[in-house]
């Protein structure tokens, strides 16, 4: 089976390299969101669907953006009925509002949940006869979305540049997280306006920042990483180590916030082209079962997974240590010190080192879901079976 997995992963790695040639439209700078009205007007858009959180509306942060739409003669339909992890119900509610308003384009302003919900909604718009459950997995959509502008307000998920939308499903009262993945889900344009991120509380800043770090680290340590993937991952890790401690302590530091948005974007490019790994597979299961925020789950799990990979990820981790300016006399020492640096970053940002809700009685469920998600798709450094996951989960017990 391991041989089959590796052959499958190698083949997929060659397919995903096609995505590296895809042109990405990126707009960066304070006030960048105000440029969207011009883009929409140029495309002849008369009515746009705007998805965001109630908090942004309450604070009035987006009023200049709404004013720019009105000044350009563009109507907008506002949708804020969103959950922290997008559910099928939220997706369907958004789709109904889009259709009712006769919208022609989408602007998603928010964290990964807002953008992922909007992506899934767009998929339902172009594939009205398919349910979200039928879209689960890879390459099920294969249709161009309406013009889609993603405005990330957290620096973590990279959803503004990825091929995936993660949704939460409920079957018989049990929650499941899974991804819909298709190149057509990459938004038309990513708009990085750091001023929209300065109101993020330290805890969310920490969790989303560690989510971005996980994307970069897993993409880099995975097998078959191309030069493009390695470059983007290294850039992301370097920028995160330089800027995440700064934005955690100084939320209003606009330059550091912008750097984190770019780091998240680079990490998103990296894992879109080389996948994630067992950290994400376990974190998705933990998040669905216990409601743990995704970034926090990744942050807790990552040091343990990287440590358990041992020699199979040692070289890559030592290279990541170099760009993070972490010392070590040998390759093994650098790798170990890099793992310890992630633990220290968690401690400094008050992220737990254990999963307080974790119970041994849930091990089988978590392992089953992780194996289903990761194998054979993720080209992880070492392929694990049930016993390997049991070993990991025991370390995560409180």
PDB file of N, CA and C in Angstrom, residues 209-210 212-214 216-217 233-248 256 259-260 263-264 299 302-303 306 317 319-327 334-346 348-349:
ATOM      1  N   UNK A 209      -1.918  32.743  12.683  1.00  0.00           N
ATOM      2  CA  UNK A 209      -0.506  32.785  12.302  1.00  0.00           C
ATOM      3  C   UNK A 209       0.132  31.412  12.336  1.00  0.00           C
ATOM      4  N   UNK A 210      -0.209  30.620  13.346  1.00  0.00           N
ATOM      5  CA  UNK A 210       0.323  29.261  13.430  1.00  0.00           C
ATOM      6  C   UNK A 210      -0.288  28.357  12.368  1.00  0.00           C
ATOM      7  N   UNK A 212      -0.899  29.390   9.311  1.00  0.00           N
ATOM      8  CA  UNK A 212      -0.062  29.682   8.148  1.00  0.00           C
ATOM      9  C   UNK A 212       1.283  28.973   8.246  1.00  0.00           C
ATOM     10  N   UNK A 213       1.856  28.959   9.439  1.00  0.00           N
ATOM     11  CA  UNK A 213       3.138  28.273   9.633  1.00  0.00           C
ATOM     12  C   UNK A 213       2.996  26.778   9.348  1.00  0.00           C
ATOM     13  N   UNK A 214       1.891  26.195   9.782  1.00  0.00           N
ATOM     14  CA  UNK A 214       1.654  24.766   9.532  1.00  0.00           C
ATOM     15  C   UNK A 214       1.576  24.486   8.034  1.00  0.00           C
ATOM     16  N   UNK A 216       3.022  26.084   5.609  1.00  0.00           N
ATOM     17  CA  UNK A 216       4.359  26.175   5.020  1.00  0.00           C
ATOM     18  C   UNK A 216       5.227  24.985   5.419  1.00  0.00           C
ATOM     19  N   UNK A 217       5.198  24.622   6.696  1.00  0.00           N
ATOM     20  CA  UNK A 217       6.048  23.535   7.197  1.00  0.00           C
ATOM     21  C   UNK A 217       5.630  22.194   6.585  1.00  0.00           C
ATOM     22  N   UNK A 233       7.393  28.288   0.573  1.00  0.00           N
ATOM     23  CA  UNK A 233       7.354  27.834   1.963  1.00  0.00           C
ATOM     24  C   UNK A 233       8.462  28.484   2.787  1.00  0.00           C
ATOM     25  N   UNK A 234       9.670  28.547   2.229  1.00  0.00           N
ATOM     26  CA  UNK A 234      10.792  29.174   2.945  1.00  0.00           C
ATOM     27  C   UNK A 234      10.523  30.655   3.188  1.00  0.00           C
ATOM     28  N   UNK A 235       9.997  31.346   2.176  1.00  0.00           N
ATOM     29  CA  UNK A 235       9.663  32.757   2.347  1.00  0.00           C
ATOM     30  C   UNK A 235       8.619  32.935   3.444  1.00  0.00           C
ATOM     31  N   UNK A 236       7.613  32.057   3.447  1.00  0.00           N
ATOM     32  CA  UNK A 236       6.548  32.154   4.448  1.00  0.00           C
ATOM     33  C   UNK A 236       7.095  31.945   5.850  1.00  0.00           C
ATOM     34  N   UNK A 237       7.904  30.903   6.045  1.00  0.00           N
ATOM     35  CA  UNK A 237       8.453  30.617   7.372  1.00  0.00           C
ATOM     36  C   UNK A 237       9.315  31.775   7.862  1.00  0.00           C
ATOM     37  N   UNK A 238      10.164  32.290   6.987  1.00  0.00           N
ATOM     38  CA  UNK A 238      11.019  33.428   7.360  1.00  0.00           C
ATOM     39  C   UNK A 238      10.171  34.621   7.813  1.00  0.00           C
ATOM     40  N   UNK A 239       9.138  34.937   7.055  1.00  0.00           N
ATOM     41  CA  UNK A 239       8.305  36.096   7.369  1.00  0.00           C
ATOM     42  C   UNK A 239       7.469  35.887   8.628  1.00  0.00           C
ATOM     43  N   UNK A 240       7.003  34.662   8.833  1.00  0.00           N
ATOM     44  CA  UNK A 240       6.201  34.379  10.029  1.00  0.00           C
ATOM     45  C   UNK A 240       7.055  34.496  11.291  1.00  0.00           C
ATOM     46  N   UNK A 241       8.254  33.953  11.258  1.00  0.00           N
ATOM     47  CA  UNK A 241       9.129  34.041  12.433  1.00  0.00           C
ATOM     48  C   UNK A 241       9.519  35.488  12.731  1.00  0.00           C
ATOM     49  N   UNK A 242       9.622  36.308  11.697  1.00  0.00           N
ATOM     50  CA  UNK A 242       9.976  37.709  11.907  1.00  0.00           C
ATOM     51  C   UNK A 242       8.792  38.555  12.368  1.00  0.00           C
ATOM     52  N   UNK A 243       7.586  38.218  11.917  1.00  0.00           N
ATOM     53  CA  UNK A 243       6.454  39.123  12.109  1.00  0.00           C
ATOM     54  C   UNK A 243       5.363  38.649  13.057  1.00  0.00           C
ATOM     55  N   UNK A 244       5.192  37.334  13.243  1.00  0.00           N
ATOM     56  CA  UNK A 244       4.114  36.870  14.113  1.00  0.00           C
ATOM     57  C   UNK A 244       4.288  37.340  15.554  1.00  0.00           C
ATOM     58  N   UNK A 245       5.483  37.239  16.156  1.00  0.00           N
ATOM     59  CA  UNK A 245       5.635  37.765  17.518  1.00  0.00           C
ATOM     60  C   UNK A 245       5.346  39.269  17.603  1.00  0.00           C
ATOM     61  N   UNK A 246       5.650  39.983  16.528  1.00  0.00           N
ATOM     62  CA  UNK A 246       5.409  41.434  16.509  1.00  0.00           C
ATOM     63  C   UNK A 246       3.919  41.743  16.500  1.00  0.00           C
ATOM     64  N   UNK A 247       3.165  41.107  15.599  1.00  0.00           N
ATOM     65  CA  UNK A 247       1.732  41.426  15.516  1.00  0.00           C
ATOM     66  C   UNK A 247       0.971  40.888  16.729  1.00  0.00           C
ATOM     67  N   UNK A 248       1.478  39.832  17.353  1.00  0.00           N
ATOM     68  CA  UNK A 248       0.847  39.342  18.576  1.00  0.00           C
ATOM     69  C   UNK A 248       0.966  40.383  19.683  1.00  0.00           C
ATOM     70  N   UNK A 256       3.846  45.022   9.817  1.00  0.00           N
ATOM     71  CA  UNK A 256       3.992  43.625  10.221  1.00  0.00           C
ATOM     72  C   UNK A 256       2.740  42.824   9.859  1.00  0.00           C
ATOM     73  N   UNK A 259       2.948  42.037   6.229  1.00  0.00           N
ATOM     74  CA  UNK A 259       3.908  40.949   6.030  1.00  0.00           C
ATOM     75  C   UNK A 259       3.290  39.595   6.369  1.00  0.00           C
ATOM     76  N   UNK A 260       2.473  39.566   7.412  1.00  0.00           N
ATOM     77  CA  UNK A 260       1.813  38.306   7.784  1.00  0.00           C
ATOM     78  C   UNK A 260       0.786  37.895   6.728  1.00  0.00           C
ATOM     79  N   UNK A 263       2.816  36.412   4.035  1.00  0.00           N
ATOM     80  CA  UNK A 263       3.334  35.112   4.462  1.00  0.00           C
ATOM     81  C   UNK A 263       2.258  34.041   4.347  1.00  0.00           C
ATOM     82  N   UNK A 264       1.048  34.380   4.771  1.00  0.00           N
ATOM     83  CA  UNK A 264      -0.072  33.445   4.668  1.00  0.00           C
ATOM     84  C   UNK A 264      -0.365  33.115   3.206  1.00  0.00           C
ATOM     85  N   UNK A 299      -1.531  24.234  15.724  1.00  0.00           N
ATOM     86  CA  UNK A 299      -0.401  24.681  16.540  1.00  0.00           C
ATOM     87  C   UNK A 299      -0.040  23.658  17.607  1.00  0.00           C
ATOM     88  N   UNK A 302       1.302  20.205  15.657  1.00  0.00           N
ATOM     89  CA  UNK A 302       2.461  20.243  14.754  1.00  0.00           C
ATOM     90  C   UNK A 302       3.782  19.811  15.383  1.00  0.00           C
ATOM     91  N   UNK A 303       4.192  20.319  16.549  1.00  0.00           N
ATOM     92  CA  UNK A 303       5.497  19.888  17.075  1.00  0.00           C
ATOM     93  C   UNK A 303       5.585  18.385  17.317  1.00  0.00           C
ATOM     94  N   UNK A 306       5.908  16.555  13.825  1.00  0.00           N
ATOM     95  CA  UNK A 306       7.235  16.748  13.231  1.00  0.00           C
ATOM     96  C   UNK A 306       8.300  15.966  13.997  1.00  0.00           C
ATOM     97  N   UNK A 317      13.479  20.069   8.038  1.00  0.00           N
ATOM     98  CA  UNK A 317      13.304  20.883   9.239  1.00  0.00           C
ATOM     99  C   UNK A 317      14.556  21.696   9.556  1.00  0.00           C
ATOM    100  N   UNK A 319      16.576  22.863   7.333  1.00  0.00           N
ATOM    101  CA  UNK A 319      16.587  23.959   6.363  1.00  0.00           C
ATOM    102  C   UNK A 319      15.607  25.056   6.758  1.00  0.00           C
ATOM    103  N   UNK A 320      14.501  24.659   7.328  1.00  0.00           N
ATOM    104  CA  UNK A 320      13.551  25.646   7.841  1.00  0.00           C
ATOM    105  C   UNK A 320      14.152  26.401   9.029  1.00  0.00           C
ATOM    106  N   UNK A 321      14.932  25.701   9.832  1.00  0.00           N
ATOM    107  CA  UNK A 321      15.619  26.349  10.954  1.00  0.00           C
ATOM    108  C   UNK A 321      16.549  27.445  10.452  1.00  0.00           C
ATOM    109  N   UNK A 322      17.208  27.197   9.341  1.00  0.00           N
ATOM    110  CA  UNK A 322      18.131  28.190   8.780  1.00  0.00           C
ATOM    111  C   UNK A 322      17.412  29.495   8.444  1.00  0.00           C
ATOM    112  N   UNK A 323      16.262  29.401   7.754  1.00  0.00           N
ATOM    113  CA  UNK A 323      15.563  30.638   7.358  1.00  0.00           C
ATOM    114  C   UNK A 323      14.874  31.304   8.548  1.00  0.00           C
ATOM    115  N   UNK A 324      14.643  30.526   9.616  1.00  0.00           N
ATOM    116  CA  UNK A 324      14.049  31.093  10.832  1.00  0.00           C
ATOM    117  C   UNK A 324      15.118  31.609  11.792  1.00  0.00           C
ATOM    118  N   UNK A 325      16.390  31.535  11.340  1.00  0.00           N
ATOM    119  CA  UNK A 325      17.530  31.997  12.156  1.00  0.00           C
ATOM    120  C   UNK A 325      17.628  31.253  13.489  1.00  0.00           C
ATOM    121  N   UNK A 326      17.458  29.937  13.413  1.00  0.00           N
ATOM    122  CA  UNK A 326      17.577  29.077  14.597  1.00  0.00           C
ATOM    123  C   UNK A 326      18.865  28.278  14.482  1.00  0.00           C
ATOM    124  N   UNK A 327      19.686  28.351  15.495  1.00  0.00           N
ATOM    125  CA  UNK A 327      21.019  27.756  15.457  1.00  0.00           C
ATOM    126  C   UNK A 327      21.010  26.253  15.697  1.00  0.00           C
ATOM    127  N   UNK A 334      19.628  21.142  14.509  1.00  0.00           N
ATOM    128  CA  UNK A 334      18.831  22.227  13.931  1.00  0.00           C
ATOM    129  C   UNK A 334      17.348  21.833  13.849  1.00  0.00           C
ATOM    130  N   UNK A 335      17.101  20.606  13.399  1.00  0.00           N
ATOM    131  CA  UNK A 335      15.715  20.136  13.291  1.00  0.00           C
ATOM    132  C   UNK A 335      15.043  20.121  14.654  1.00  0.00           C
ATOM    133  N   UNK A 336      15.759  19.600  15.656  1.00  0.00           N
ATOM    134  CA  UNK A 336      15.220  19.550  17.015  1.00  0.00           C
ATOM    135  C   UNK A 336      14.955  20.949  17.561  1.00  0.00           C
ATOM    136  N   UNK A 337      15.877  21.861  17.300  1.00  0.00           N
ATOM    137  CA  UNK A 337      15.723  23.236  17.787  1.00  0.00           C
ATOM    138  C   UNK A 337      14.565  23.951  17.093  1.00  0.00           C
ATOM    139  N   UNK A 338      14.341  23.620  15.818  1.00  0.00           N
ATOM    140  CA  UNK A 338      13.217  24.224  15.105  1.00  0.00           C
ATOM    141  C   UNK A 338      11.898  23.753  15.714  1.00  0.00           C
ATOM    142  N   UNK A 339      11.803  22.470  16.014  1.00  0.00           N
ATOM    143  CA  UNK A 339      10.591  21.942  16.653  1.00  0.00           C
ATOM    144  C   UNK A 339      10.381  22.605  18.013  1.00  0.00           C
ATOM    145  N   UNK A 340      11.463  22.749  18.774  1.00  0.00           N
ATOM    146  CA  UNK A 340      11.354  23.410  20.083  1.00  0.00           C
ATOM    147  C   UNK A 340      10.950  24.865  19.930  1.00  0.00           C
ATOM    148  N   UNK A 341      11.381  25.511  18.847  1.00  0.00           N
ATOM    149  CA  UNK A 341      11.009  26.922  18.629  1.00  0.00           C
ATOM    150  C   UNK A 341       9.510  27.065  18.399  1.00  0.00           C
ATOM    151  N   UNK A 342       8.901  26.071  17.767  1.00  0.00           N
ATOM    152  CA  UNK A 342       7.451  26.101  17.574  1.00  0.00           C
ATOM    153  C   UNK A 342       6.737  25.946  18.911  1.00  0.00           C
ATOM    154  N   UNK A 343       7.263  25.086  19.758  1.00  0.00           N
ATOM    155  CA  UNK A 343       6.675  24.927  21.090  1.00  0.00           C
ATOM    156  C   UNK A 343       6.799  26.230  21.897  1.00  0.00           C
ATOM    157  N   UNK A 344       7.963  26.874  21.783  1.00  0.00           N
ATOM    158  CA  UNK A 344       8.178  28.133  22.503  1.00  0.00           C
ATOM    159  C   UNK A 344       7.217  29.215  21.994  1.00  0.00           C
ATOM    160  N   UNK A 345       7.021  29.255  20.664  1.00  0.00           N
ATOM    161  CA  UNK A 345       6.100  30.229  20.107  1.00  0.00           C
ATOM    162  C   UNK A 345       4.689  30.000  20.638  1.00  0.00           C
ATOM    163  N   UNK A 346       4.299  28.731  20.734  1.00  0.00           N
ATOM    164  CA  UNK A 346       2.993  28.411  21.316  1.00  0.00           C
ATOM    165  C   UNK A 346       2.907  28.914  22.753  1.00  0.00           C
ATOM    166  N   UNK A 348       4.648  31.258  24.233  1.00  0.00           N
ATOM    167  CA  UNK A 348       4.691  32.722  24.282  1.00  0.00           C
ATOM    168  C   UNK A 348       3.346  33.342  23.917  1.00  0.00           C
ATOM    169  N   UNK A 349       2.569  32.631  23.084  1.00  0.00           N
ATOM    170  CA  UNK A 349       1.272  33.162  22.653  1.00  0.00           C
ATOM    171  C   UNK A 349       0.110  32.466  23.373  1.00  0.00           C
TER     172      UNK A 349
END
